[in-house]
PDB file of C-alpha atoms in Angstrom:
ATOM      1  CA  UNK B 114      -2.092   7.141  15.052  1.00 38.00           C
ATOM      2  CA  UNK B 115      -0.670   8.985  11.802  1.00 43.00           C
ATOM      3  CA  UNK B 116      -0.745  11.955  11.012  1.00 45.00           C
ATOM      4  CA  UNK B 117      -3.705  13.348   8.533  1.00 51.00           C
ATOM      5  CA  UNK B 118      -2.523  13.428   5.205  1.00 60.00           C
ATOM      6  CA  UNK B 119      -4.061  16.278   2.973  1.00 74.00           C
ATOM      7  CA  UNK B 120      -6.071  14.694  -0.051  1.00 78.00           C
ATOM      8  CA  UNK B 121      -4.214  12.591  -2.312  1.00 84.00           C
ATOM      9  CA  UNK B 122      -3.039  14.162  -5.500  1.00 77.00           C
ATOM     10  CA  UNK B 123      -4.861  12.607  -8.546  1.00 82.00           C
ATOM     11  CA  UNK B 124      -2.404  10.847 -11.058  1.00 80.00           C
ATOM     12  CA  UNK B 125      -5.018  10.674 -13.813  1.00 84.00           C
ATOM     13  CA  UNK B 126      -8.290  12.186 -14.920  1.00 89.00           C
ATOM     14  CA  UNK B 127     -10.369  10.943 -12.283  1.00 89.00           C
ATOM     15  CA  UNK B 128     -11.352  12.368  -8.471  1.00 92.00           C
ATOM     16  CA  UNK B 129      -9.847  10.838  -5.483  1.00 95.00           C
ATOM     17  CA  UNK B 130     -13.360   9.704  -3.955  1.00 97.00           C
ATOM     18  CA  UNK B 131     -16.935   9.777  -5.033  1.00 97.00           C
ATOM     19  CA  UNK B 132     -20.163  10.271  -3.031  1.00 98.00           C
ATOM     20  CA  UNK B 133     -23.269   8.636  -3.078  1.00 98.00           C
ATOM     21  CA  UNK B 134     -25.534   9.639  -0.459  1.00 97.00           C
ATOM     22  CA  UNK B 135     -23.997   7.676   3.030  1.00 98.00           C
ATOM     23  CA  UNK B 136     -21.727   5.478   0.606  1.00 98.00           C
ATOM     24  CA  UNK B 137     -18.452   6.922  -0.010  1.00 98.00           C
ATOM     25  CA  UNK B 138     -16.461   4.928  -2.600  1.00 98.00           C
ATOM     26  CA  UNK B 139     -12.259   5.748  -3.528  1.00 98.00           C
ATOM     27  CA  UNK B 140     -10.430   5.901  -6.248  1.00 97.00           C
ATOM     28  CA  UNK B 141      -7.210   2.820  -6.313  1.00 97.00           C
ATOM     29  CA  UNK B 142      -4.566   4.904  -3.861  1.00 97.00           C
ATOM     30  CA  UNK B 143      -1.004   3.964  -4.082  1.00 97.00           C
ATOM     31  CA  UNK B 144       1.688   5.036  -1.003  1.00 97.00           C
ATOM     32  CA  UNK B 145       2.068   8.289  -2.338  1.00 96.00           C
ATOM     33  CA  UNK B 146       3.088  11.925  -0.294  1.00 94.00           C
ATOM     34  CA  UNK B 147       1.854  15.055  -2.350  1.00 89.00           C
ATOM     35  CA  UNK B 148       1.818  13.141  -5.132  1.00 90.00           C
ATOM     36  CA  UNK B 149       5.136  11.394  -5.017  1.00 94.00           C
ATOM     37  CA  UNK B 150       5.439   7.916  -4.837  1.00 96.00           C
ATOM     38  CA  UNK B 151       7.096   6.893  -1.749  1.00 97.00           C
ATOM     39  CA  UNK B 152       7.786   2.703  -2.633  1.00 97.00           C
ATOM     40  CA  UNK B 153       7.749   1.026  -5.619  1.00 96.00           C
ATOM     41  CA  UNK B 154       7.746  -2.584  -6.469  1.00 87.00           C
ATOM     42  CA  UNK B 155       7.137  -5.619  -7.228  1.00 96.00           C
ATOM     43  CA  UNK B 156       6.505  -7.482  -4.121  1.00 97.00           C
ATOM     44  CA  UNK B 157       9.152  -9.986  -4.296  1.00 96.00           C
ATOM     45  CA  UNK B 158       8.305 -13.655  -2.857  1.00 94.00           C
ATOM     46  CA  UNK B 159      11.371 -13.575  -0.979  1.00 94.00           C
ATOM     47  CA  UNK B 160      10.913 -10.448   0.913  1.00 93.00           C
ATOM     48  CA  UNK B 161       9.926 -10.073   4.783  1.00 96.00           C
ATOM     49  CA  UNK B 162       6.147  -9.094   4.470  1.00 96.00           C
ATOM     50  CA  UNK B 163       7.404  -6.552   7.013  1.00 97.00           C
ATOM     51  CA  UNK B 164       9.347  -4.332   4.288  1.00 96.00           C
ATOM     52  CA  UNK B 165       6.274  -3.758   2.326  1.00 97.00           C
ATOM     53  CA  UNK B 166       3.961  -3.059   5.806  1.00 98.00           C
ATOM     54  CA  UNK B 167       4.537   1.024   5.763  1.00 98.00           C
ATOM     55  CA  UNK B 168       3.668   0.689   1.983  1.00 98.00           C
ATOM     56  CA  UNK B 169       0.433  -0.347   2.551  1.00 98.00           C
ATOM     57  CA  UNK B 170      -0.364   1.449   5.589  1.00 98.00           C
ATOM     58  CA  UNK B 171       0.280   4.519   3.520  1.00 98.00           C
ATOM     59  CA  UNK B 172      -2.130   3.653   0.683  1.00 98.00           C
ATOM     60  CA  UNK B 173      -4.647   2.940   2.889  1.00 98.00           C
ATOM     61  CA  UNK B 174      -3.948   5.859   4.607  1.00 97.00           C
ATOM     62  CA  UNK B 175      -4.694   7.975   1.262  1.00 97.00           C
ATOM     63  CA  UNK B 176      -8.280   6.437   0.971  1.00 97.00           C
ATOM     64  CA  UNK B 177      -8.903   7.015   4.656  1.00 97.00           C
ATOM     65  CA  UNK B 178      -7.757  10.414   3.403  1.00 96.00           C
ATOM     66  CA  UNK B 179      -9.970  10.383   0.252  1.00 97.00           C
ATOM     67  CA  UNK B 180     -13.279   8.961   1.857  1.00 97.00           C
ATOM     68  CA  UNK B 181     -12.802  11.957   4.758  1.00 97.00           C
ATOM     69  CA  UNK B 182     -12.431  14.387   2.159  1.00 96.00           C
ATOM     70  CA  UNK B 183     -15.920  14.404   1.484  1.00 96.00           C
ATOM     71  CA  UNK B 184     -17.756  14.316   4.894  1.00 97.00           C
ATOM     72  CA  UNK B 185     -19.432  16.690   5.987  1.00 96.00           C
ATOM     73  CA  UNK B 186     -18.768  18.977   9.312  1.00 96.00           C
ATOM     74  CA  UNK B 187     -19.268  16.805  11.814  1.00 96.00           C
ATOM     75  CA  UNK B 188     -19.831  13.458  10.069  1.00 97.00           C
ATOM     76  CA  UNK B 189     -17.314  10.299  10.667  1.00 97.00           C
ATOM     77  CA  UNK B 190     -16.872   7.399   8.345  1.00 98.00           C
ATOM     78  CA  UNK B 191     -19.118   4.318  10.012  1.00 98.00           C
ATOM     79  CA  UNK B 192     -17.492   1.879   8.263  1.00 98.00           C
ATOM     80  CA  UNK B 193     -15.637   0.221   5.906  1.00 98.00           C
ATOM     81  CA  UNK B 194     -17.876  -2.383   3.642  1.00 98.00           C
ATOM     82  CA  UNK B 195     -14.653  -3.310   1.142  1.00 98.00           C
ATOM     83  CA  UNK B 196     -11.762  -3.296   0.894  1.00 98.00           C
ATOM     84  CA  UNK B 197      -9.394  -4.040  -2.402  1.00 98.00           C
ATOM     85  CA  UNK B 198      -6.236  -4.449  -2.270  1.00 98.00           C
ATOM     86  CA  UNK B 199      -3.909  -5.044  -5.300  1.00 98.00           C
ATOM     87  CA  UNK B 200      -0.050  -6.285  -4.993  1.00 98.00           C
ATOM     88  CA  UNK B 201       2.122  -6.275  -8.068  1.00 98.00           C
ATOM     89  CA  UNK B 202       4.404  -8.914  -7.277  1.00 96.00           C
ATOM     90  CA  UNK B 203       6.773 -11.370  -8.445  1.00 95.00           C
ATOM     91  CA  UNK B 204       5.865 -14.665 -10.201  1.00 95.00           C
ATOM     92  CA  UNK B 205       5.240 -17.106  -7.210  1.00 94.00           C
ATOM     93  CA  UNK B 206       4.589 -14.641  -4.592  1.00 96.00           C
ATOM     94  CA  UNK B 207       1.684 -16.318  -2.723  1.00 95.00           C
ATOM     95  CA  UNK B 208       1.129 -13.678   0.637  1.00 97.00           C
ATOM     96  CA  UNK B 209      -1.213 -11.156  -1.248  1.00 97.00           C
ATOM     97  CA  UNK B 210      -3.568 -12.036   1.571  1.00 97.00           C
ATOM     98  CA  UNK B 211      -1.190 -11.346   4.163  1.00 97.00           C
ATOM     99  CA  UNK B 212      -0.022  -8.280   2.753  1.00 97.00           C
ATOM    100  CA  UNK B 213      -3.880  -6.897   2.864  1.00 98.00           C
ATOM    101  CA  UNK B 214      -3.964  -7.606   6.676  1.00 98.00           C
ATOM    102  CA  UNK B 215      -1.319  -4.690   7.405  1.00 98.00           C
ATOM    103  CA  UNK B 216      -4.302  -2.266   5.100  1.00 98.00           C
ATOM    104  CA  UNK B 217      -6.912  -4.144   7.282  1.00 98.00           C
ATOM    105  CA  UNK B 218      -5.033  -3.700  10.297  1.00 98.00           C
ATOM    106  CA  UNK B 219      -4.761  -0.190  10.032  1.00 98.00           C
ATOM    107  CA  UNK B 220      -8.462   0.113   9.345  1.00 98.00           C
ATOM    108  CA  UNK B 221      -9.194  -1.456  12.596  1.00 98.00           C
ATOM    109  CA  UNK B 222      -6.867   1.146  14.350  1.00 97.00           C
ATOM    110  CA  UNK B 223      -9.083   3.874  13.208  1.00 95.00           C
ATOM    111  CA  UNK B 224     -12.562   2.380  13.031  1.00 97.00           C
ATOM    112  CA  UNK B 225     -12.312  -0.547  15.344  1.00 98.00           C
ATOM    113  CA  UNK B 226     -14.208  -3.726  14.683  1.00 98.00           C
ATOM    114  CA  UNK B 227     -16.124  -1.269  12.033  1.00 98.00           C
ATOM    115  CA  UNK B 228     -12.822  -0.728  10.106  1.00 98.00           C
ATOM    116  CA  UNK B 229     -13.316  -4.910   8.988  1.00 98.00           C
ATOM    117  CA  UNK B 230     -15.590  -5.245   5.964  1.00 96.00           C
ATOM    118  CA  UNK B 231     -15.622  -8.283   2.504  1.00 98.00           C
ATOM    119  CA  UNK B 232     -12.250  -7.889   0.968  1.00 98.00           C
ATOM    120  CA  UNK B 233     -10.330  -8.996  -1.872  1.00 98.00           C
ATOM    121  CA  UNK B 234      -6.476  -9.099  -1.974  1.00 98.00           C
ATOM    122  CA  UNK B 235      -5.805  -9.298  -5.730  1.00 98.00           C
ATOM    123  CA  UNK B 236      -2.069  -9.992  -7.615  1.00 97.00           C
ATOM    124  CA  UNK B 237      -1.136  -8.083 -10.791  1.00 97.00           C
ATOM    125  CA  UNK B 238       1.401  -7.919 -12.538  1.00 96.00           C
ATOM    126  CA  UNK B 239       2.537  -4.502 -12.551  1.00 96.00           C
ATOM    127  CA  UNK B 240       0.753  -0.810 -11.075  1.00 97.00           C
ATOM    128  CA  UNK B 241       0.923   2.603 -11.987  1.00 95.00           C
ATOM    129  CA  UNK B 242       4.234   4.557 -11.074  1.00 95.00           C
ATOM    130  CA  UNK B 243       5.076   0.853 -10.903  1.00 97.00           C
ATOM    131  CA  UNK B 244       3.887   1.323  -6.613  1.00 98.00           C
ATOM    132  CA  UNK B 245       4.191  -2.113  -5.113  1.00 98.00           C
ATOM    133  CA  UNK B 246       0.434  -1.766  -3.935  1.00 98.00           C
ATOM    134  CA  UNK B 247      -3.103   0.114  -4.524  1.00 98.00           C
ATOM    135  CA  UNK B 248      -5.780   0.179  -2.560  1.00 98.00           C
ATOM    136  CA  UNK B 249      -9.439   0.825  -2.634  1.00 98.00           C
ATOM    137  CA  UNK B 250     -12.133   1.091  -0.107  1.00 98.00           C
ATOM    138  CA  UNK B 251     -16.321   1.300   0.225  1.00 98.00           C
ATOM    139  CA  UNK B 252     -16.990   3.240   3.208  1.00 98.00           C
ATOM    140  CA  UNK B 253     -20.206   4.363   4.725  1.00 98.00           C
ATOM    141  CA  UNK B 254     -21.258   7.047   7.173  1.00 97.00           C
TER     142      UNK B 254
END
């Protein structure tokens, strides 16, 4: 398991997570430390889905680190309804789904079969900071 990361540092006007009673929805997180983005991109089609893997786990990490920034003493997050992942990539990269198993994955390593919800893996062609991915989760708790 990772480390906890502190609360990912807006790049915008906007809040890194919203609350709405149990539902717990996150702003688009990119694999950013303190603010700094750690990868950039685009995903290119020839490219080992393998190099991109801690880039994703780390954006997914922020909105685990988002959504747990606004629990309550002793509340957990139950689980994960959505998850949106988006991939700037290269014309003809096709893995986008793939590349949004290594977020899922790491979802199930901290909420188990819960950590699984609908998802969308989604290809653009370019993201802020120009980060390879972003990430965005529904959570409940």
């Amino acid at each position: 398991m990772t480390a906890a990361l502190s609360q990912p540092v807006p790049q915008g006007d906007y809040i890194p997570a919203r609350r709405a009673g149990a539902l717990i929805f996150t702003s688009g997180m990119t694999p950013r430390r303190e603010g700094v983005l750690q990868f950039t991109g685009p995903v290119r089609r020839d490219q080992p889905l393998e190099e991109q893997r801690d880039a994703v786990r780390l954006a997914c990490e922020n909105a685990l680190a988002a959504a747990r920034g606004l629990l309550a003493e002793g509340e957990s997050l139950a689980m994960i309804l959505s998850l949106t992942v988006y991939v700037a990539a290269e014309p003809g990269f096709e893995a986008h789904s793939k590349l949004a198993d290594f977020a899922s994955a790491r979802l199930r390593e901290e909420l188990g079969p819960a950590g699984i919800g609908a998802r969308a893996a989604v290809g653009v062609a370019t993201l802020p900071g120009n980060a390879p991915v972003e990430i965005q989760l529904i959570a409940t708790v």
